[in-house]
Structures are given as C-alpha cells and as structure tokens.
Coordinates of C-alpha atoms in Angstrom, one line a residue:
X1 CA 0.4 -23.0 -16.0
X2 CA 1.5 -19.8 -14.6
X3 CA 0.7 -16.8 -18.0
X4 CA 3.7 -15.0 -16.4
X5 CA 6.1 -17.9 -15.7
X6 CA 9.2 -18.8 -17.7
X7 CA 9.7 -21.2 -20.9
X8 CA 9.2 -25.1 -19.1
X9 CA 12.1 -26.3 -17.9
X10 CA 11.7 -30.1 -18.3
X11 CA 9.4 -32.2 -16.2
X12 CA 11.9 -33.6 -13.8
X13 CA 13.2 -30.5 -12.7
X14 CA 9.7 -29.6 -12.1
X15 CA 9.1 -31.6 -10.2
X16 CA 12.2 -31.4 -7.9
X17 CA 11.4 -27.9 -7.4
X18 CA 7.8 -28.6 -5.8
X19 CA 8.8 -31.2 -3.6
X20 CA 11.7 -28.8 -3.0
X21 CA 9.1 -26.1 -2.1
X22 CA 6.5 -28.1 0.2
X23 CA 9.6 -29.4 1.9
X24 CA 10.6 -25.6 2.8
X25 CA 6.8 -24.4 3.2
X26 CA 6.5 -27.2 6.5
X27 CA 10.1 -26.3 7.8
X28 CA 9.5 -22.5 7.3
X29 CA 5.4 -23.0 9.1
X30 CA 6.9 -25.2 11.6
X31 CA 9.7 -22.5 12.5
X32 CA 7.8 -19.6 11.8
X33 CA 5.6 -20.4 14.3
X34 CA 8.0 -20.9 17.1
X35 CA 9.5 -17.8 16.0
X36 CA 6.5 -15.9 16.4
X37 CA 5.5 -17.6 20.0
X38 CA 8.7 -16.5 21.5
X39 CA 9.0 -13.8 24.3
X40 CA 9.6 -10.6 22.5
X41 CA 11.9 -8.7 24.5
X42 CA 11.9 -4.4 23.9
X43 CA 14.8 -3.7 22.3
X44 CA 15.0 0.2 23.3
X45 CA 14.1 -0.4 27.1
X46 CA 15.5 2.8 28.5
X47 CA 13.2 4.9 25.6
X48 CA 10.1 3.0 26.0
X49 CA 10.2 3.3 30.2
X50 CA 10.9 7.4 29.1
X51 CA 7.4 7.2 26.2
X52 CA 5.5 5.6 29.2
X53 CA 6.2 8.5 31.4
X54 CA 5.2 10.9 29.3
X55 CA 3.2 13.8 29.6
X56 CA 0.7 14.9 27.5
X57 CA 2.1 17.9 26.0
X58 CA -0.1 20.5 24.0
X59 CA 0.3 19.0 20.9
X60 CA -1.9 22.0 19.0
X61 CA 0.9 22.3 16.2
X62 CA 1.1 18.3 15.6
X63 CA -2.8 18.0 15.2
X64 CA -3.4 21.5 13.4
X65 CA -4.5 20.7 9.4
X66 CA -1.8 21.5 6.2
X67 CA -2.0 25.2 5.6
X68 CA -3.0 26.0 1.8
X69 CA 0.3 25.5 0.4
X70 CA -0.3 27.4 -3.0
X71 CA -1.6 24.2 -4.8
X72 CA -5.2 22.5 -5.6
X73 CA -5.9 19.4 -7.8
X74 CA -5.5 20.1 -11.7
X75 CA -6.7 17.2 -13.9
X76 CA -10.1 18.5 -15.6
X77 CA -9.5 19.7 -19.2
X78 CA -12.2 21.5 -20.0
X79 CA -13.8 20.9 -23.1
X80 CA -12.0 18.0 -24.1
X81 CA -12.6 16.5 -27.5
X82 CA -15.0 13.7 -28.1
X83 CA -14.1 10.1 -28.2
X84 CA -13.5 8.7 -31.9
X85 CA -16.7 7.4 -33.3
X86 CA -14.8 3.7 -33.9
X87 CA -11.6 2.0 -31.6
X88 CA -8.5 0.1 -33.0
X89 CA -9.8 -2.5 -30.7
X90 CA -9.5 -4.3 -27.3
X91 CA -6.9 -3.8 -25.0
X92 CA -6.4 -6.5 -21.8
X93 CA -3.9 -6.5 -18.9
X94 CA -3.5 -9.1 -16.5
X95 CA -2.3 -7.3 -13.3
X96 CA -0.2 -9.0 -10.7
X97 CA 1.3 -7.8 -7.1
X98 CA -1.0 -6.3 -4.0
X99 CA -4.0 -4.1 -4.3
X100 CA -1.8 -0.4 -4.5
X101 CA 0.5 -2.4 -7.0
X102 CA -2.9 -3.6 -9.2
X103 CA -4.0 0.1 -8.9
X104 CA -1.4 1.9 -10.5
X105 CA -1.3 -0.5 -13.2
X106 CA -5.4 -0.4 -13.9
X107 CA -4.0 3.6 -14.4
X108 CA -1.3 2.7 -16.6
X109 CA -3.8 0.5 -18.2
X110 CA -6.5 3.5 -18.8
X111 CA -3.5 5.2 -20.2
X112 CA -2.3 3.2 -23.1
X113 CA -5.9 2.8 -23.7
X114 CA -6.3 6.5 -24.3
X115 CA -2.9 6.3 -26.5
X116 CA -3.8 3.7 -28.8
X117 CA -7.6 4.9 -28.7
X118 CA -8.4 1.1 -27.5
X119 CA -11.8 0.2 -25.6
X120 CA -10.4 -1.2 -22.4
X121 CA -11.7 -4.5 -21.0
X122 CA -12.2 -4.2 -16.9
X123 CA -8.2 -5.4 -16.1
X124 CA -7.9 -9.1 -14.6
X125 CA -6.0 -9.2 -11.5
X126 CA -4.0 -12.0 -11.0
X127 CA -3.8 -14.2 -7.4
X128 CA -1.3 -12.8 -5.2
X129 CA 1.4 -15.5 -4.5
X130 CA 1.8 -14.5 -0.5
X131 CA -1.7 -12.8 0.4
X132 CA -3.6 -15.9 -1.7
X133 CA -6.6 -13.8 -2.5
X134 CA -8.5 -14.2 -5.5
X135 CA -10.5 -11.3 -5.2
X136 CA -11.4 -9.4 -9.0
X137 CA -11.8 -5.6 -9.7
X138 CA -15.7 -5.8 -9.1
X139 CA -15.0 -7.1 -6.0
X140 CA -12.4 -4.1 -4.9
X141 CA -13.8 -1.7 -6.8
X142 CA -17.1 0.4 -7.9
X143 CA -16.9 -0.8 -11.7
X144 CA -20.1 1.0 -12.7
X145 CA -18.6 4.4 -11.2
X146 CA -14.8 3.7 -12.7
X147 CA -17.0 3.7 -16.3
X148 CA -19.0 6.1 -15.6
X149 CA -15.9 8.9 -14.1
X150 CA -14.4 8.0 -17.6
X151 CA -17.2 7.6 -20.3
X152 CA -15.5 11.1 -21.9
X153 CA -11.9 9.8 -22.0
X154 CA -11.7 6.0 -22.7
X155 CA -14.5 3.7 -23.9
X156 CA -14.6 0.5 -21.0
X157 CA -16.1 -2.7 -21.4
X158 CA -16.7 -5.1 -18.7
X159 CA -16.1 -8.0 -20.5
X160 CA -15.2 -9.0 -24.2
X161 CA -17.9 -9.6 -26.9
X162 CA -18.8 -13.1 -27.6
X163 CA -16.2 -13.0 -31.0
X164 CA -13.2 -12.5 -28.8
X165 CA -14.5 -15.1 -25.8
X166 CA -11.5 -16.8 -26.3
X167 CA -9.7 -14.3 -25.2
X168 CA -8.1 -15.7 -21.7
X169 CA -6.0 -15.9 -18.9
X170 CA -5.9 -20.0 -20.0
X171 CA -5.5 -19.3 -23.4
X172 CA -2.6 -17.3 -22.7
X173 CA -0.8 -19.8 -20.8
X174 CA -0.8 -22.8 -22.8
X175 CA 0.9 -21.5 -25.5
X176 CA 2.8 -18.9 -27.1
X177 CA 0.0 -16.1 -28.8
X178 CA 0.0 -13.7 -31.4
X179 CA -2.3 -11.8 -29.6
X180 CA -0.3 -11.7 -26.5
X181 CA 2.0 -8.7 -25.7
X182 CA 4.7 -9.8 -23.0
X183 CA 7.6 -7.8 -24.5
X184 CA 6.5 -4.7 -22.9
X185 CA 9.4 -2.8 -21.7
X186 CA 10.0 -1.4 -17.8
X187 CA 8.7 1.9 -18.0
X188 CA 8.1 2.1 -21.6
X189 CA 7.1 4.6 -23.8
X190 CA 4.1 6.0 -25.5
X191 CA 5.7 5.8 -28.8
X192 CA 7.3 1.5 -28.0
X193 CA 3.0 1.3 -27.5
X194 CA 2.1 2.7 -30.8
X195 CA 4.9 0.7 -32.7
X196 CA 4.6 -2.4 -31.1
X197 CA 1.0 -2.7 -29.9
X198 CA -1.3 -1.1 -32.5
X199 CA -0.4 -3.5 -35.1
X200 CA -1.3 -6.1 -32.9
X201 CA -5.1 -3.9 -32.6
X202 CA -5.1 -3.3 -36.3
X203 CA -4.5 -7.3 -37.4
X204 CA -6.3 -8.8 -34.9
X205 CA -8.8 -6.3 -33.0
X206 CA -7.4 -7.3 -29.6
X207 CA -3.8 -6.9 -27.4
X208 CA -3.4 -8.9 -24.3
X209 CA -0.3 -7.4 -22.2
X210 CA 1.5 -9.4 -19.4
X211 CA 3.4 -8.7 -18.4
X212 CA 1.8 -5.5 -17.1
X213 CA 3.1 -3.9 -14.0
X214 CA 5.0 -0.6 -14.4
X215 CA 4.8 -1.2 -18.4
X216 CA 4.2 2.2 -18.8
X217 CA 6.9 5.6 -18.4
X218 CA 6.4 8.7 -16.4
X219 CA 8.4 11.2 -18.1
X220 CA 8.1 12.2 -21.8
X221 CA 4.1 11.7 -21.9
X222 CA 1.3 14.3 -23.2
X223 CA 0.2 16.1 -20.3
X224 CA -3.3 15.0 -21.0
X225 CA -2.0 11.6 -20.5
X226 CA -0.5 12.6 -17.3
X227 CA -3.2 14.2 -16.1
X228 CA -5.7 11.2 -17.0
X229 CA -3.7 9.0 -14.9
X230 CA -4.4 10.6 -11.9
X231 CA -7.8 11.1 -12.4
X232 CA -8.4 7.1 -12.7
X233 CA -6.3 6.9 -9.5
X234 CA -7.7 9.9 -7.2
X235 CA -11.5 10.1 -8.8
X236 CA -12.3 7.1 -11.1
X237 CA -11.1 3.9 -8.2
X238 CA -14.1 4.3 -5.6
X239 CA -14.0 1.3 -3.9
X240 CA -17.4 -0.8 -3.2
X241 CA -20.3 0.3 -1.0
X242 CA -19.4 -2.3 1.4
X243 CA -16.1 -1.2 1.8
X244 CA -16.8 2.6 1.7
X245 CA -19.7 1.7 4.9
X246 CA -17.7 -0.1 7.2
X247 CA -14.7 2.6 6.5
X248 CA -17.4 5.6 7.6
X249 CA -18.8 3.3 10.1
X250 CA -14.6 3.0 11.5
X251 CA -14.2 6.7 11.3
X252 CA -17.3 7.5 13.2
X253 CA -16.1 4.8 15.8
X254 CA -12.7 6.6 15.8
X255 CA -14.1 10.0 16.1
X256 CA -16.8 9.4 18.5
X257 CA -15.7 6.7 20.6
X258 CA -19.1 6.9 22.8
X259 CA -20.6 4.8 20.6
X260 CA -19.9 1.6 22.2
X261 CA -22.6 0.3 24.5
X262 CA -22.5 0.1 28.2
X263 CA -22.0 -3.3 27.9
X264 CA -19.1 -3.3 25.7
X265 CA -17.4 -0.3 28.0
X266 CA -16.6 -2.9 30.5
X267 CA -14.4 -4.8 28.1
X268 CA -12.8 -2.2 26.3
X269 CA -12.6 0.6 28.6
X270 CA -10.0 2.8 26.4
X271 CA -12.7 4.0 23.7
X272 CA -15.0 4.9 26.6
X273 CA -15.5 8.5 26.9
X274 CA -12.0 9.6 28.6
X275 CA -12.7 13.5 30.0
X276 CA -9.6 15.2 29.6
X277 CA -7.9 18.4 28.5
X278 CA -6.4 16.8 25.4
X279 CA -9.6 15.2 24.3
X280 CA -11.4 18.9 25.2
X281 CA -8.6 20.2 23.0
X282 CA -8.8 18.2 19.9
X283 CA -12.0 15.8 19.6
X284 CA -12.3 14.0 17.1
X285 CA -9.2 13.5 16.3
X286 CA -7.2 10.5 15.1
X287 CA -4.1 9.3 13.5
X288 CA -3.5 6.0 10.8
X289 CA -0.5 4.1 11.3
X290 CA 0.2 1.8 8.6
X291 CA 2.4 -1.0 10.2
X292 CA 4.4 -2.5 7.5
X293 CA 5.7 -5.6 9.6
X294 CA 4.6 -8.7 8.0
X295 CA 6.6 -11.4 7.6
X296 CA 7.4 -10.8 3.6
X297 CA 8.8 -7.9 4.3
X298 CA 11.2 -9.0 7.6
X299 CA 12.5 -11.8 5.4
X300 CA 13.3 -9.8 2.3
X301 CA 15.0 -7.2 4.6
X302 CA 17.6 -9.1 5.5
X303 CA 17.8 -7.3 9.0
X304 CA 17.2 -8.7 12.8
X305 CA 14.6 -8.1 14.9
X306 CA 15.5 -9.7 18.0
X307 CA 13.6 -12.4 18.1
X308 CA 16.8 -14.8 18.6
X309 CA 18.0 -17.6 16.4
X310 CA 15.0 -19.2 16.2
X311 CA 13.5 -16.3 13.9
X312 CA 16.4 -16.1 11.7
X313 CA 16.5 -19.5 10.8
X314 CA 12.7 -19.1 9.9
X315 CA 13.2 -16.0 7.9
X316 CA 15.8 -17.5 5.9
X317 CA 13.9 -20.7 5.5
X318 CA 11.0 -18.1 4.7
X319 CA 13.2 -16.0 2.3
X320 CA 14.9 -19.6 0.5
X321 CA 10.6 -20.8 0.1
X322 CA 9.5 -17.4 -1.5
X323 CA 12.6 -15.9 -3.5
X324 CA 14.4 -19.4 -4.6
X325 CA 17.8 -17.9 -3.2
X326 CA 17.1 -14.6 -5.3
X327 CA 17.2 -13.2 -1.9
X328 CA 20.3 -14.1 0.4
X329 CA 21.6 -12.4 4.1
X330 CA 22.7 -9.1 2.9
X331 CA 26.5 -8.3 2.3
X332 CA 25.8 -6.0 5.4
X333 CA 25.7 -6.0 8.8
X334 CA 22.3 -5.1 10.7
X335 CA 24.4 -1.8 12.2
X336 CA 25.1 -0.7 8.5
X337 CA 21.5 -1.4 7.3
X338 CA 19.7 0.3 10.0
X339 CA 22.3 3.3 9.5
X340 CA 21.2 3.7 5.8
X341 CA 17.4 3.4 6.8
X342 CA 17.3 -0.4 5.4
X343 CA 15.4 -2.0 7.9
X344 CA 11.9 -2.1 8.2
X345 CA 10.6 -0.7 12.1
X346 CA 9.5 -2.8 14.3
X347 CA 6.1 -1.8 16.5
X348 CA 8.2 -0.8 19.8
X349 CA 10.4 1.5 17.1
X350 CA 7.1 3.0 15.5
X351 CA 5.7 3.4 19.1
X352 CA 8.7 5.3 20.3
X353 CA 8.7 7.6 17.1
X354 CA 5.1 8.6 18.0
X355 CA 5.7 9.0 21.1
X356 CA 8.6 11.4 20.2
X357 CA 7.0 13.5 17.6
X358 CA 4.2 14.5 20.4
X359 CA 1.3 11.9 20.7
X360 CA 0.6 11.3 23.8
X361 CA -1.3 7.8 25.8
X362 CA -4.9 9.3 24.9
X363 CA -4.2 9.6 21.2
X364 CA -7.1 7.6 19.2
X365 CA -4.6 5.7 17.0
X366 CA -5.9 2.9 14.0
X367 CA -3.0 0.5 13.0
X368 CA -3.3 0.0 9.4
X369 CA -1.8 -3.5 8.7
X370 CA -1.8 -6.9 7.8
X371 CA -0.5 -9.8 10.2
X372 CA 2.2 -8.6 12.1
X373 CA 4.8 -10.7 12.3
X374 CA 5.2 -12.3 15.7
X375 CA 1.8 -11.2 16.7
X376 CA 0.9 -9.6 19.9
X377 CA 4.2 -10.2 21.4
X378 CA 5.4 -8.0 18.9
X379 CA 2.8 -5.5 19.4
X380 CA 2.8 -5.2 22.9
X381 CA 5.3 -2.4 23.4
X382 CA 3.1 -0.1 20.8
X383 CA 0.4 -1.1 22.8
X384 CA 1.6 -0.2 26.1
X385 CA 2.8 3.8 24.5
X386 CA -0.8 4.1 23.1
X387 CA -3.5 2.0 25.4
X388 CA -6.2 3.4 22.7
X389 CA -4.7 2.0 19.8
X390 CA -7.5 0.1 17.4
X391 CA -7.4 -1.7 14.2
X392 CA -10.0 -3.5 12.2
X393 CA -11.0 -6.5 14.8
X394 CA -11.4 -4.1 17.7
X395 CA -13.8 -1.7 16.0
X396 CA -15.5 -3.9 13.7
X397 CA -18.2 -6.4 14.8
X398 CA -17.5 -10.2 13.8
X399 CA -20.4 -9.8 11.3
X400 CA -19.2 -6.8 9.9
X401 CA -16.1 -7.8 8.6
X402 CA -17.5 -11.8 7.4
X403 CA -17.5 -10.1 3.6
X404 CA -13.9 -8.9 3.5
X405 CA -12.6 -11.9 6.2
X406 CA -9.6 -13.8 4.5
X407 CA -9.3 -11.4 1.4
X408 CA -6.1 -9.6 1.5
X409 CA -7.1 -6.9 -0.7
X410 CA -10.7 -6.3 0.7
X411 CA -8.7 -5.5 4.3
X412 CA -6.2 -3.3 2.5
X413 CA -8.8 -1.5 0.7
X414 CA -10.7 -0.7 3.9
X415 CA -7.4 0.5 5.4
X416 CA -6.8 2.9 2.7
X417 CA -10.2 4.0 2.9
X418 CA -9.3 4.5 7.0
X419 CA -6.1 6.0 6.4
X420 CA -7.6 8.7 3.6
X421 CA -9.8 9.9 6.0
X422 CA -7.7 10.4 8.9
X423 CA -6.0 14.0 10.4
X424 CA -3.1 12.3 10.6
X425 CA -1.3 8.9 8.4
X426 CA 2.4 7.8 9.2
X427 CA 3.7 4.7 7.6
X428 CA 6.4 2.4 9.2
X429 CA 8.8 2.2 6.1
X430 CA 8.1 2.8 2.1
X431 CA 6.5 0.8 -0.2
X432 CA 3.2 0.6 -2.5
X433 CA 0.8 1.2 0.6
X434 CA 2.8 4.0 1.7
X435 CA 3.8 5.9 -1.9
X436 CA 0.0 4.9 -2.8
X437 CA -1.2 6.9 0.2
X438 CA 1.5 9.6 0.3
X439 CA 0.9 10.9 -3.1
X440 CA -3.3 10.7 -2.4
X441 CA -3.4 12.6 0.6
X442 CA -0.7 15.2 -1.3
X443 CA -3.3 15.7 -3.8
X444 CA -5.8 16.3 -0.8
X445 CA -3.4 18.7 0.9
X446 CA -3.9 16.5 4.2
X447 CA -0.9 15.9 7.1
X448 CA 1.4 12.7 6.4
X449 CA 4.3 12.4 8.6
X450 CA 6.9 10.7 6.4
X451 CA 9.9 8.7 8.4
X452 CA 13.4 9.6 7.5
X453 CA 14.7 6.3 7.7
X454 CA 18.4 6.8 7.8
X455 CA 18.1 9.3 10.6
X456 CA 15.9 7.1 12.7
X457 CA 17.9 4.1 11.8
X458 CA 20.7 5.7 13.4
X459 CA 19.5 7.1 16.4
X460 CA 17.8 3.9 17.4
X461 CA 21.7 2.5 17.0
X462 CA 22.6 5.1 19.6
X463 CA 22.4 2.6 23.1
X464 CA 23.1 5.6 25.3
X465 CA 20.8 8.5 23.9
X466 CA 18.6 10.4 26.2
X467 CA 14.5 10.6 25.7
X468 CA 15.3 14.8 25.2
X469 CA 18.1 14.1 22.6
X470 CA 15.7 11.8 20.9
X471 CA 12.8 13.7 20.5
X472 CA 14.8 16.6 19.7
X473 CA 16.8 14.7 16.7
X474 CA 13.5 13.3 15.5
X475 CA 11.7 16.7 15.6
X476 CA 14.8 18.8 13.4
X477 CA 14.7 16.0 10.9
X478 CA 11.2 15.4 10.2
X479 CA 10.5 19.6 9.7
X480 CA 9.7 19.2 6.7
X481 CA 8.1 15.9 6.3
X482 CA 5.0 16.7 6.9
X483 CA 3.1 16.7 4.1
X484 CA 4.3 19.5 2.5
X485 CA 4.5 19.6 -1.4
X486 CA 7.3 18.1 -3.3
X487 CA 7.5 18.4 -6.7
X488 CA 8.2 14.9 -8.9
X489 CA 11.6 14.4 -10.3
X490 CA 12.2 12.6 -13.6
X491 CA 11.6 8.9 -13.4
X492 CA 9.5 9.6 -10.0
X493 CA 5.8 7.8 -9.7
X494 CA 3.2 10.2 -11.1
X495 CA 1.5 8.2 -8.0
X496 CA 3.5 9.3 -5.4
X497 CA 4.3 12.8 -6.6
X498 CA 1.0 14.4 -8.2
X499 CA 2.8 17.5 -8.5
X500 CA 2.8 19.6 -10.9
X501 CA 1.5 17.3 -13.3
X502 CA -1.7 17.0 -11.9
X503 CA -1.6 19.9 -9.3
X504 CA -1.8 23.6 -10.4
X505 CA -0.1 25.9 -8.8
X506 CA -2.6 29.0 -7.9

C-alpha cells in the first residue's frame, strides 16, 4: 500500500484504475516509441546553417572565472553551544521525488531535528514513480561523513534501536498511526513543529512525518536554523567514493582529453588532442549542460516539439498514464507558451543558444541529462553545433559505470558532481537540478549562465530573425545572468538563493 496514497476507495474502483493504467502504459510504450523513431526535422534551419558557420571568436570574457563579488560562504557559528545531554526522541521522514528534491528535504529534515532537539534517523527515500530506482541514502550519499560534518549540531542515528523496530515504512501504510505525522503543512513553520510534533516525541519517543517534501518554511526561522540548512546541503551531502572517483576521473577526461589511447583516437577522433588557438587559449576548459528533455517533462509541458502527430498523441497518452487527467493540453497555444518562457528547449534550441552566447565547435562540452526524449534524432542538431560534446557513456568505460547502470539517482548524482566542477554550467529550463545547482555554485562564486526563458521563447518565435540579431538579443538579456549574486526574496528556496542567509557580505 502506497504510505503516501489516499484513504481506499473501494476495491472495484481499484481495480478499474490498474487495468485502466496497464492499458495506457502499452498504448503510451507502443506510441512513444514510434514517436521517438521518427525523423526529427531542425526546427530553426536558417540559425542552425548560421551556428555551423561559425567562427571561433575570442571568447576570453565568456570563459574568464566570477570576479569576487563582495560575498564568501557564512554558515560556521563559532563556538556554538553543546548538544543537550538527552533528546525528545526520534525523528523519521520518508522522502519522495528525484535525488535534488530528496536532498532539500534530508535539509529540512536536519532542520526540524535541531528545532525539536530530536536524534534524526538517516531519512528513507522513497521509490521514484517515473525513474524506478530504489536506491537509499547510503547508496547516494557518504552517511559516515553527513554524521560526522554534524556530530556538533544534531545527534544522527543510522537506524532505530531495537524498542522502536517497528517503526516502518509497512507499518505506516497499513493503517492509520499515532506516531505518524502526515498533517504537516506546505512550508510550515517552526512554531506548527513544536506544537504539533513534540507531543508526538514526548508521548511516544518517536515522530514519523510523510508527508515530507517542502514541510518546512523559509522565512521567519532562527538564523542558526538557516544557516544549518545549508551547511547539510553545501558541506554535510558528499556523495559516495564511487561516485566522487568516476566524477574526478570525467573531469580529468574533460580537461585533458589526451588521455584516450591511440586505439580509441580512431573512433573518437573529437577528444584527440585538437592544436588550435582556442584550445592554446583556454585549456582545460569545459562547460556542463544540463539537458532537461525527458519525456516527463515534454508531456507535462503541454507544448510541441515537432515531432508530428505521432508524438502528441504519445505525450498525451503519456500525460493521461502519469497525471490521471490532472494534467490536460494547456488553455494556450504553443506561440503563447513559448512567449512566456513555458516550454521546455529542445537540444537544437540549447545548441543555438550556445552557439550564440560565444562557444564555438571546439568547445569541450558534457551534457548533463537523463534519456532524452526522442534520442539521437533529437540530439543530432546539438551535436552537429558542438562535434566535442560528451556525456557519461562516451567518457566512461562500460565497467565503469556497471555500479550506477539503471539507478536514476546514482547518474544524477555523478552529473551534479560533473556540473560542480565545471568553469561553466547552463541548464535547459528550471527545475530541482537546475535551482539545486544554481544556488551551489552561487555559494561557490563559480559562472552559471541562467536562460531567460521568456526572451528566448520569443526570439525562437521570430521565423525571419537574422544570426546577428540573435546573438545580439541573447547577449543584452542574459548581462546579468551570469552568476552574479542575487539576494533571496521571501518565500524564495534557501537552496536556490544562499544569500545573505548563509553568505556574508565582506
């Protein structure tokens, strides 16, 4: 039984609702995969034939690191006081959504476990409905290290002592439990916590809450609280060894692209060593795109992407299978959502941008991304603008990635990893990826281009704009989108916006 599903609605419309769903999952497979077969025309042809031409341009301004902008990372206290000698109790979270959604909520969940002075059991993450990946915090995340980064601030326990083994996900959905918190407000307060969840501690020694996910407000908070939360997210989440070692081992392939053999030149002749003046200019150097095109996020869109009828009818068979009609064809038309930034950029559309803002056809460029929806044929007009482009299966040996093969979160974690450590990260259109990575390379002072989706939206509307007029709009309106500091507004993520809670300004 699902621990975050609704009260049962009677066996019979149970069961019409699963034949109902296997029915759409066959239609939606069987479409979807004549959707994403199709030939994939470009839908920009006259700006793609003007990116392929070219030149390199000097590029020293797009490549040159974030000047000191006044701000450094402010979340050490000092001399904090000690931890109480005794806790109310146990605190458990049950953690659903993708890996950056899971992280902000093991955050939140340090947190509340510093306001109710609970000992925090390691958080369960749930099975992702759409990724399928059962993967747990010790197998994301350096569990001894996240402990050890916050002995002084929270007591953590990897698991629950044998009194409260009955303590479960299981136990939790079978029945209705006093122990179990699921009223948890949106966005709640420290003060709905101390009312409504320490009794809970003081009557029973344990507080299970799932819901969990964005349980906990950003505004009206201690500053020690505030402050605490980024450290779990920026110091305290290291991910595993195995994860941190193919990452370094990417990077080095990225930044020294020598390294292949003699052999394995022949085959992949774009990460040989290219002599030229932009690689004499800046080696080393390379940029993270994170390609947000998978098919969850086409479908919920709403938008087209010119892949014909065939690919609407599996989007909306998609969107019906997934969202149960909680998601129908937008009241707009595709002009009106791309002009208010709605749509989600395709490949060809991220290609163009990059090609626009200055990087030129030797640019070392790692796509950060799950499956892209429609595959290669949907790549292959990125591909064309940057021959060099690499992602996981290009740079990585077959043995090399067998650990994180099939496990969603393993491959996102090694892109984050990726993307932290490049000059460079740009991110196709928002979401938990990109605000996860935004607000950690803020705190890092390092270079993230940020899309202005409503701009782009409508230029890519304009049929008749020239390659100049292009790059020129794109260059005005992404000034100051860089990566420079912007300061959270009230009800902002604490995540996205470190500043000035967590950054000092010196």
């Amino acid at each position: 039984m699902n621990l975050y599903g609704k009260d049962n609605i009677g066996l019979r419309k149970g069961i019409f609702s699963v034949l109902s769903f296997v029915v759409l999952l066959f239609n939606a497979s069987t479409s979807s995969s004549s959707s994403e077969a199709i030939t994939i025309k470009p839908r920009h042809l006259s700006l793609l034939k003007s990116a392929l031409q070219r030149s390199s341009g000097e590029q020293s301004n797009l490549w040159r690191p974030m000047i000191d902008q006044g701000w450094s990372p402010c979340i050490d206290f000092g001399n904090s006081p000690s931890l109480p000698d005794k806790t109310e109790g146990y605190i458990q979270v049950f953690l659903d959504g993708g890996l950056n959604q899971q992280r902000m909520g093991i955050c939140d969940a340090v947190a509340v476990a510093k306001i109710l002075n609970a000992t925090l059991v390691i958080p369960y993450l749930e099975v992702n409905p759409v990724w399928q990946d059962s993967s747990s915090f010790v197998d994301i995340f350096d569990v001894d290290h996240f402990i050890d980064a916050l002995k002084d601030d929270i007591r953590v326990v990897r698991e629950l002592p044998e009194e409260y083994s009955w303590s479960t996900r299981e136990y939790y959905g079978t029945a209705v439990r006093e122990t179990r918190i699921k009223t948890a407000p949106v966005h709640a307060s420290a003060k709905w916590y101390i009312e409504n969840v320490s009794p809970v501690l003081q009557s029973y020694g344990i507080a299970a809450i799932s819901p969990f996910s964005h349980r906990l407000s950003f505004d009206h908070l201690p500053a020690e609280i505030q402050r605490l939360r980024c450290k779990v997210n920026f110091q305290a989440l290291r991910f595993v060894p195995h994860i941190t070692s193919l990452g370094d081992a990417l990077v080095s392939r990225l930044k020294n692209p020598s390294w292949r053999s003699n052999k394995e030149k022949k085959n992949v002749d774009h990460l040989g060593d290219m002599i030229n003046s932009h690689s004499r200019r800046e080696p080393g150097k390379f940029a993270v795109l994170h390609l947000r095109f998978d098919k969850d996020m086409a479908a919920h869109s709403a938008c087209d992407f010119g892949g014909g009828k065939a690919e609407k009818l599996a989007l909306a068979k998609y969107r019906q299978m997934i969202w149960q009609g909680r998601v129908l064809n937008s009241q707009f038309t595709d002009e009106e959502l791309r002009s208010q930034g709605r749509c989600p950029l395709t490949p060809e559309e991220m290609g163009l941008l990059l090609a626009a803002f200055g990087f030129d056809n030797n640019t070392r460029l790692y796509l950060a991304s799950h499956k892209v929806y429609g595959g290669e044929a949907r790549i292959s007009a990125l591909r064309q603008v940057f021959p060099r482009m690499e992602d996981k299966r290009s740079l990585a040996s077959s043995e090399e990635r067998a650990r994180i093969k099939g496990k969603a979160s393993l491959l996102a974690a090694l892109d984050y990893y990726v993307s932290m450590h490049s000059d460079i990260f740009i991110s196709a259109s928002p979401g938990n990826m990109h605000n996860a990575l935004v607000g950690h390379r803020t705190f890092e002072n390092l270079k993230t281009i940020r899309p202005n989706m409503a701009l782009i939206g409508q230029l890519f509307l304009n049929k008749s704009i020239t390659w100049v007029d292009f790059q020129q709009a794109l260059g005005e309106g992404h000034v100051n989108r860089q990566g420079q500091i912007r300061l959270r507004k009230p009800k902002q993520s604490i995540y996205t916006y470190p500043a000035p809670d967590c950054m000092c300004h010196v």
